[in-house]
Short mmCIF file of C-alpha atoms in Angstrom, two decimals:
data_model
loop_
_atom_site.label_atom_id
_atom_site.label_comp_id
_atom_site.label_asym_id
_atom_site.label_seq_id
_atom_site.Cartn_x
_atom_site.Cartn_y
_atom_site.Cartn_z
CA MET A 404 98.68 75.45 101.10
CA ARG A 405 99.36 78.06 103.98
CA ALA A 406 97.35 81.04 104.00
CA VAL A 407 96.56 83.89 106.02
CA VAL A 408 92.70 82.82 107.77
CA TYR A 409 90.92 85.45 109.46
CA ASN A 410 88.66 83.95 112.21
CA GLY A 411 87.09 87.54 113.52
CA PRO A 412 88.42 90.90 114.80
CA ARG A 413 92.40 90.98 115.26
CA ASP A 414 91.89 87.42 114.68
CA VAL A 415 94.67 85.37 112.38
CA ALA A 416 96.28 82.09 112.16
CA VAL A 417 97.96 80.55 109.53
CA GLN A 418 96.01 77.35 108.45
CA ASP A 419 95.75 74.69 105.90
CA VAL A 420 93.25 75.63 102.99
CA GLN A 421 92.25 73.36 100.11
CA ASP A 422 94.86 74.63 96.94
CA ALA A 423 94.03 76.91 94.67
CA LYS A 424 93.58 76.17 91.15
CA LEU A 425 93.05 77.00 87.29
CA GLU A 426 89.51 77.14 87.10
CA LYS A 427 89.66 78.69 83.97
CA PRO A 428 91.30 78.79 80.47
CA THR A 429 92.26 82.35 80.88
CA ASP A 430 94.32 81.79 84.52
CA VAL A 431 97.27 81.49 85.55
CA LEU A 432 98.42 80.10 89.20
CA VAL A 433 101.41 82.30 90.93
CA ARG A 434 103.28 80.25 93.91
CA ILE A 435 103.31 83.34 95.86
CA THR A 436 107.66 84.46 97.25
CA SER A 437 106.94 87.78 98.90
CA THR A 438 103.22 89.47 99.87
CA ASN A 439 102.48 92.69 101.60
CA ILE A 440 100.52 93.46 105.26
CA CYS A 441 98.73 96.16 104.22
CA GLY A 442 97.60 98.99 106.27
CA SER A 443 93.87 98.22 104.00
CA ASP A 444 94.46 94.68 105.67
CA LEU A 445 94.24 96.84 109.53
CA HIS A 446 90.69 97.66 108.75
CA MET A 447 89.76 93.85 107.95
CA TYR A 448 91.60 92.66 110.99
CA GLU A 449 90.01 95.25 112.83
CA GLY A 450 86.53 93.44 112.61
CA ARG A 451 85.74 97.43 110.82
CA THR A 452 84.63 96.01 107.28
CA ASP A 453 82.41 92.93 106.79
CA PHE A 454 84.72 90.60 106.09
CA PRO A 455 84.02 86.66 105.84
CA GLN A 456 85.45 84.58 108.98
CA GLY A 457 87.27 82.24 106.68
CA GLY A 458 87.77 84.82 104.15
CA VAL A 459 92.18 84.59 103.11
CA PHE A 460 93.60 88.06 103.06
CA GLY A 461 96.24 89.55 101.11
CA HIS A 462 96.46 91.74 97.81
CA GLU A 463 100.14 92.80 97.73
CA ASN A 464 101.63 89.81 95.77
CA LEU A 465 104.56 88.62 94.31
CA GLY A 466 105.67 85.71 92.75
CA GLN A 467 106.65 83.08 90.38
CA VAL A 468 103.85 81.38 87.73
CA ALA A 469 103.65 77.36 88.34
CA GLU A 470 100.98 77.13 85.74
CA VAL A 471 98.55 78.45 82.92
CA GLY A 472 95.88 78.15 80.88
CA ASP A 473 95.25 76.73 78.08
CA ALA A 474 93.78 80.68 77.02
CA VAL A 475 97.38 82.27 78.32
CA ASP A 476 99.25 82.98 75.26
CA ARG A 477 101.80 85.78 77.00
CA VAL A 478 102.83 84.39 80.64
CA ARG A 479 104.82 81.80 80.54
CA VAL A 480 105.87 78.92 83.39
CA GLY A 481 109.06 80.62 85.85
CA ASP A 482 108.16 84.36 84.83
CA TRP A 483 108.48 86.08 87.94
CA VAL A 484 105.39 88.83 88.05
CA ALA A 485 103.67 91.66 90.08
CA ILE A 486 100.14 90.95 90.18
CA PRO A 487 97.98 94.24 91.24
CA PHE A 488 95.75 94.37 93.15
CA ASN A 489 92.61 95.88 91.15
CA ILE A 490 91.53 92.18 89.73
CA GLY A 491 90.57 93.25 86.39
CA CYS A 492 89.33 91.63 82.44
CA GLY A 493 90.80 94.14 80.52
CA PHE A 494 88.44 93.46 77.75
CA CYS A 495 85.34 95.95 79.62
CA ARG A 496 84.39 99.61 78.81
CA ASN A 497 86.02 100.59 82.47
CA CYS A 498 89.40 98.42 81.64
CA GLU A 499 89.32 99.08 77.95
CA ARG A 500 89.87 103.53 79.73
CA GLY A 501 92.17 102.71 82.08
CA LEU A 502 89.61 102.65 85.16
CA SER A 503 90.84 98.67 86.06
CA ALA A 504 89.29 99.30 89.59
CA PHE A 505 86.31 99.60 88.72
CA CYS A 506 85.92 96.19 86.27
CA LEU A 507 82.63 95.69 85.48
CA THR A 508 83.52 91.93 84.59
CA THR A 509 84.84 90.96 87.27
CA ALA A 510 83.21 92.17 90.30
CA ASP A 511 80.90 90.60 92.13
CA ARG A 512 77.15 92.27 91.87
CA SER A 513 75.65 89.42 94.58
CA VAL A 514 76.44 92.34 97.36
CA VAL A 515 76.28 95.65 95.46
CA PRO A 516 73.98 94.60 92.03
CA ASN A 517 76.52 98.31 90.61
CA MET A 518 78.82 96.42 91.72
CA ALA A 519 82.12 96.99 89.82
CA GLY A 520 85.38 96.23 91.17
CA ALA A 521 87.06 93.48 92.61
CA ALA A 522 90.60 92.38 94.51
CA TYR A 523 92.12 89.36 96.22
CA GLY A 524 91.70 89.26 99.52
CA PHE A 525 89.81 92.69 99.97
CA ALA A 526 85.90 92.87 102.00
CA ASP A 527 82.91 93.30 99.06
CA MET A 528 86.29 93.75 96.35
CA GLY A 529 84.41 89.78 94.92
CA PRO A 530 84.96 86.40 96.04
CA TYR A 531 88.27 85.94 95.31
CA ARG A 532 91.19 84.82 98.17
CA GLY A 533 93.82 86.97 99.27
CA GLY A 534 98.08 85.61 97.81
CA GLN A 535 99.33 85.66 101.86
CA ALA A 536 98.93 82.08 101.56
CA ASP A 537 101.77 79.28 99.39
CA LEU A 538 99.80 79.69 95.61
CA LEU A 539 97.30 82.56 94.46
CA ARG A 540 94.94 82.04 91.40
CA VAL A 541 95.30 84.84 88.83
CA PRO A 542 91.82 85.72 86.96
CA TYR A 543 92.39 87.28 83.13
CA GLY A 544 96.34 86.24 83.23
CA ASP A 545 97.57 87.80 80.68
CA TYR A 546 96.12 91.13 81.12
CA ASN A 547 96.99 91.07 85.84
CA CYS A 548 100.82 89.82 85.34
CA LEU A 549 103.17 92.43 85.44
CA LYS A 550 106.10 90.83 84.25
CA LEU A 551 109.41 91.33 85.59
CA PRO A 552 113.62 91.89 84.70
CA PRO A 553 115.31 88.84 84.98
CA ASP A 554 116.77 90.59 88.73
CA ALA A 555 113.30 90.17 89.83
CA GLU A 556 113.84 87.87 92.22
CA GLU A 557 116.78 89.41 94.38
CA ARG A 558 115.04 93.03 94.67
CA GLN A 559 111.85 91.41 95.76
CA ASN A 560 110.55 94.17 98.38
CA ASP A 561 111.67 96.55 95.21
CA TYR A 562 108.84 95.06 92.85
CA VAL A 563 106.47 93.90 95.64
CA MET A 564 105.06 97.42 96.12
CA LEU A 565 103.99 97.69 92.69
CA ALA A 566 100.56 95.57 93.68
CA ASP A 567 98.94 98.68 95.13
CA ILE A 568 101.17 100.77 97.64
CA PHE A 569 103.75 102.55 95.07
CA PRO A 570 101.18 102.93 92.35
CA THR A 571 98.50 104.21 95.31
CA GLY A 572 101.01 106.56 96.16
CA TRP A 573 101.14 107.86 92.79
CA HIS A 574 98.04 108.01 92.36
CA ALA A 575 97.33 109.32 95.21
CA THR A 576 99.85 112.87 93.56
CA GLU A 577 97.86 112.05 90.09
CA LEU A 578 94.32 112.89 91.99
CA ALA A 579 95.82 115.94 93.74
CA GLY A 580 97.60 117.38 90.30
CA LEU A 581 101.03 117.48 91.39
CA ARG A 582 103.32 119.26 89.28
CA PRO A 583 107.09 119.52 89.01
CA GLY A 584 108.24 122.72 91.07
CA GLU A 585 104.61 122.43 92.95
CA SER A 586 104.70 122.11 96.87
CA ILE A 587 102.29 119.42 98.92
CA VAL A 588 101.20 118.27 101.64
CA ILE A 589 100.63 114.03 102.35
CA TYR A 590 98.37 113.57 105.62
CA GLY A 591 99.61 110.15 106.88
CA ALA A 592 103.45 108.72 106.77
CA GLY A 593 102.04 104.79 106.28
CA PRO A 594 103.07 103.27 103.78
CA VAL A 595 101.45 104.14 101.33
CA GLY A 596 101.76 108.01 102.52
CA LEU A 597 105.42 107.64 102.56
CA MET A 598 104.92 105.91 98.67
CA ALA A 599 102.95 109.12 98.19
CA ALA A 600 106.12 111.54 99.24
CA HIS A 601 108.45 109.46 97.64
CA ALA A 602 106.30 109.75 94.01
CA ALA A 603 106.37 113.42 94.84
CA MET A 604 110.11 114.00 95.27
CA ILE A 605 110.39 111.93 92.21
CA LYS A 606 107.82 114.03 90.17
CA GLY A 607 110.23 117.14 90.85
CA ALA A 608 108.60 118.31 94.16
CA CYS A 609 109.80 122.05 95.60
CA MET A 610 108.45 121.00 98.70
CA VAL A 611 107.20 117.46 99.91
CA MET A 612 105.25 117.68 104.12
CA VAL A 613 104.28 114.58 105.85
CA VAL A 614 102.14 114.94 108.41
CA ASP A 615 101.85 111.98 111.35
CA ARG A 616 102.89 111.39 114.54
CA HIS A 617 104.74 108.26 114.64
CA PRO A 618 108.37 108.96 114.89
CA ASP A 619 109.99 105.62 113.17
CA ARG A 620 108.15 107.30 109.93
CA LEU A 621 108.88 110.45 109.87
CA ARG A 622 112.24 109.48 109.84
CA LEU A 623 111.68 107.31 107.52
CA ALA A 624 110.11 110.30 105.65
CA GLY A 625 113.23 112.53 106.48
CA SER A 626 115.36 110.29 104.85
CA ILE A 627 114.30 110.51 101.03
CA GLY A 628 114.46 114.61 101.62
CA ALA A 629 110.80 115.09 103.29
CA LEU A 630 109.46 118.02 105.43
CA PRO A 631 108.06 115.99 108.78
CA ILE A 632 105.07 117.71 110.64
CA ASP A 633 104.21 116.32 113.88
CA ASP A 634 100.31 116.21 114.24
CA SER A 635 101.03 115.97 118.36
CA LYS A 636 103.35 118.90 118.63
CA GLY A 637 100.25 121.43 116.87
CA SER A 638 98.66 121.85 114.74
CA PRO A 639 99.75 120.56 111.62
CA VAL A 640 97.74 122.82 109.16
CA ASP A 641 98.99 126.17 111.44
CA GLN A 642 102.90 124.47 110.77
CA VAL A 643 101.91 124.00 106.69
CA MET A 644 100.50 127.16 107.33
CA GLU A 645 104.10 128.32 108.46
CA LEU A 646 105.98 126.51 105.57
CA THR A 647 104.00 128.14 102.87
CA ASN A 648 104.47 131.58 103.99
CA GLY A 649 100.63 131.67 105.36
CA ILE A 650 99.52 130.74 101.05
CA GLY A 651 99.06 126.59 102.28
CA ALA A 652 100.07 123.84 99.86
CA ASP A 653 99.88 123.82 96.16
CA ARG A 654 98.79 119.83 96.85
CA GLY A 655 97.14 117.86 99.53
CA CYS A 656 97.16 113.66 99.95
CA GLU A 657 94.77 111.94 101.91
CA CYS A 658 96.66 108.78 102.86
CA VAL A 659 95.00 107.71 106.62
CA GLY A 660 91.38 107.63 106.08
CA TYR A 661 87.99 107.01 107.92
CA GLN A 662 90.06 106.06 111.31
CA ALA A 663 91.71 109.23 111.22
CA HIS A 664 92.41 109.95 114.75
CA GLU A 665 94.15 112.55 117.61
CA PRO A 666 97.48 111.37 119.37
CA ASP A 667 95.23 110.12 122.24
CA GLY A 668 92.96 107.46 119.66
CA GLN A 669 89.64 109.47 119.46
CA GLU A 670 88.36 108.82 116.14
CA HIS A 671 87.50 111.54 113.77
CA PRO A 672 86.55 110.37 110.07
CA ASN A 673 86.65 113.41 108.80
CA MET A 674 89.47 114.70 110.78
CA THR A 675 92.45 114.52 107.73
CA MET A 676 89.59 116.08 105.13
CA ASN A 677 89.07 118.89 106.64
CA ASN A 678 91.99 119.54 107.85
CA LEU A 679 93.23 118.89 104.26
CA VAL A 680 91.02 121.89 102.56
CA ARG A 681 92.56 124.04 105.26
CA SER A 682 96.28 123.08 104.35
CA VAL A 683 95.54 123.50 101.14
CA LYS A 684 96.00 126.69 99.03
CA PHE A 685 92.78 128.27 97.08
CA THR A 686 92.33 126.29 93.84
CA GLY A 687 94.61 124.26 95.22
CA GLY A 688 93.96 119.96 94.21
CA ILE A 689 93.70 117.44 96.60
CA GLY A 690 94.06 113.72 96.12
CA VAL A 691 92.33 110.98 98.88
CA VAL A 692 93.19 107.71 98.58
CA GLY A 693 93.02 106.03 102.58
CA VAL A 694 90.22 103.87 102.84
CA TYR A 695 86.37 105.34 103.05
CA VAL A 696 83.85 102.42 102.90
CA PRO A 697 80.39 102.74 103.00
CA GLN A 698 79.42 101.55 106.31
CA ASP A 699 81.57 100.74 109.27
CA PRO A 700 80.03 97.90 111.69
CA ALA A 701 82.01 99.10 114.61
CA PRO A 702 82.26 103.31 114.64
CA GLN A 703 83.51 105.26 116.68
CA ASP A 704 81.77 108.24 114.63
CA PRO A 705 78.01 107.63 115.10
CA LEU A 706 77.64 108.73 111.47
CA TYR A 707 80.18 107.21 110.04
CA LYS A 708 78.36 104.27 110.25
CA GLN A 709 76.86 104.87 107.43
CA GLY A 710 79.89 106.36 105.36
CA GLU A 711 79.16 109.68 105.77
CA ILE A 712 81.17 112.81 107.90
CA VAL A 713 81.24 116.05 108.69
CA PHE A 714 82.99 117.63 105.73
CA ASP A 715 83.55 121.99 105.09
CA TYR A 716 82.05 122.06 102.21
CA GLY A 717 81.48 125.73 102.41
CA LEU A 718 85.49 126.02 102.44
CA PHE A 719 86.65 124.24 100.23
CA TRP A 720 84.02 125.65 97.65
CA PHE A 721 85.17 129.01 98.21
CA LYS A 722 88.39 128.04 97.94
CA GLY A 723 87.63 126.67 94.66
CA GLN A 724 89.83 123.33 95.45
CA HIS A 725 88.62 120.35 93.82
CA ILE A 726 89.22 116.41 94.81
CA GLY A 727 90.12 113.18 93.48
CA THR A 728 89.19 110.08 94.90
CA GLY A 729 88.75 106.05 94.50
CA GLN A 730 90.86 102.99 94.82
CA CYS A 731 93.77 102.72 92.20
CA ASN A 732 93.96 101.58 88.99
CA VAL A 733 97.37 99.54 89.40
CA LYS A 734 97.43 98.76 85.83
CA ALA A 735 98.01 102.72 85.14
CA TYR A 736 101.26 103.15 86.50
CA ASN A 737 102.91 100.01 86.97
CA ARG A 738 104.53 99.69 84.05
CA GLN A 739 106.50 102.92 84.20
CA LEU A 740 106.56 102.43 87.71
CA ARG A 741 108.94 99.03 86.97
CA ASP A 742 110.48 100.89 84.66
CA LEU A 743 111.58 103.13 87.72
CA ILE A 744 112.22 100.60 90.02
CA SER A 745 115.01 98.83 87.30
CA THR A 746 117.13 101.41 86.57
CA GLY A 747 117.63 102.30 90.21
CA ARG A 748 115.26 105.79 90.20
CA ALA A 749 112.57 104.65 92.60
CA LYS A 750 113.83 102.50 95.42
CA PRO A 751 109.50 101.35 97.11
CA SER A 752 111.13 98.95 99.89
CA PHE A 753 113.08 101.60 101.72
CA ILE A 754 109.99 101.66 103.67
CA VAL A 755 110.27 97.93 104.41
CA SER A 756 111.41 97.61 108.40
CA HIS A 757 111.07 93.30 108.36
CA GLU A 758 110.95 90.04 106.34
CA LEU A 759 108.98 86.92 108.13
CA PRO A 760 108.20 83.62 106.85
CA LEU A 761 104.19 83.41 106.87
CA GLY A 762 104.44 81.70 109.53
CA GLN A 763 104.29 84.42 111.85
CA ALA A 764 102.01 86.37 109.98
CA PRO A 765 99.85 86.23 113.33
CA ASN A 766 102.51 88.20 114.92
CA ALA A 767 103.14 90.21 112.39
CA TYR A 768 99.81 92.12 112.52
CA GLN A 769 99.43 92.46 115.74
CA HIS A 770 102.61 94.67 115.70
CA PHE A 771 101.60 96.45 112.31
CA ASP A 772 97.96 97.36 114.78
CA ALA A 773 99.73 98.40 117.20
CA ARG A 774 101.83 100.76 114.87
CA ASP A 775 104.21 99.39 116.93
CA ASP A 776 107.75 101.83 116.35
CA GLY A 777 109.78 100.35 113.87
CA TRP A 778 106.69 98.25 112.89
CA THR A 779 106.73 100.04 109.19
CA LYS A 780 106.03 97.15 106.13
CA VAL A 781 105.90 93.48 106.36
CA VAL A 782 106.57 91.24 103.54
CA LEU A 783 105.51 87.67 104.07
CA LYS A 784 108.19 84.82 102.89
CA PRO A 785 105.95 81.90 101.91
CA ALA A 786 108.53 80.05 100.30
CA ALA A 787 110.55 80.79 103.94
#
């Protein structure tokens, strides 16, 4: 089968690899028809993780079931399914508590002895190949495959967002503690930040502010009723304080991660975290879904080589704020978000800028990595 293979920093290629196949009776084999390039993929694409050469990218996947194992009794051949990027078992202590991002069964402890959690095509998250390919093996398929409504084939660009970024954006607002009628500031107008804004609008936030500097992304934020804040034109903290009468936002979301940088490109992995502490009011809540890693093999900030940042903890403590962090437990949200899509209440496909055949993945990665104007979200179509 064809797959997007990582050959080294900023070097991916579509190559023939061994076909994915059923390995256990609980497996499901999915023929991938839509698979997204995610901002998280760029950390690996740029060589800022220890993703192995020869590994296959792709953790935002949707397709049609091609084959099921003998122990699978809920999913059927022909079903259209969205596949959470987390690989959970459904029965360990964490999965039973709804924490499927921290599954104890599927974790690869050869890398980290006390590891919890696994994902497709993701650094340090197990040996599982990604779905930017023709086929994907889904372990514990009954648990991990979300069956989709009859309109799935026609609305793939909406439903494929259920694999990661729509639940992750929703999760950011949950971690922050957003309630109807509250204000929220979101740092980062990439796909996840835009999904957090979309979630906040659906949840009834009274004001949704989105901080970024890319005009195309800020336009998309404005298109759903959010207030765009361009941090290249002045302090984003000052702009938030002005919009909130000097009080600060009730809630804040970090949707950038450890490669946060100034408009001139200088990285400061603590930049958005500290800006949030200053932008959010006393007793406010902050949700962090931007990726931070235990170590960075190519850091611009020497301290972050070991995954450490200089954090304004004194101000954070003094303001009585709280922070929620971590990868999204997709299974905790994907059913209800699917139903929001199917009834027309949510339309996450508004961020899609490009639908491309799988063979154009290398070119798409180059444009998306460069943040070229208009390249906000790429959906690859292996069947095209």
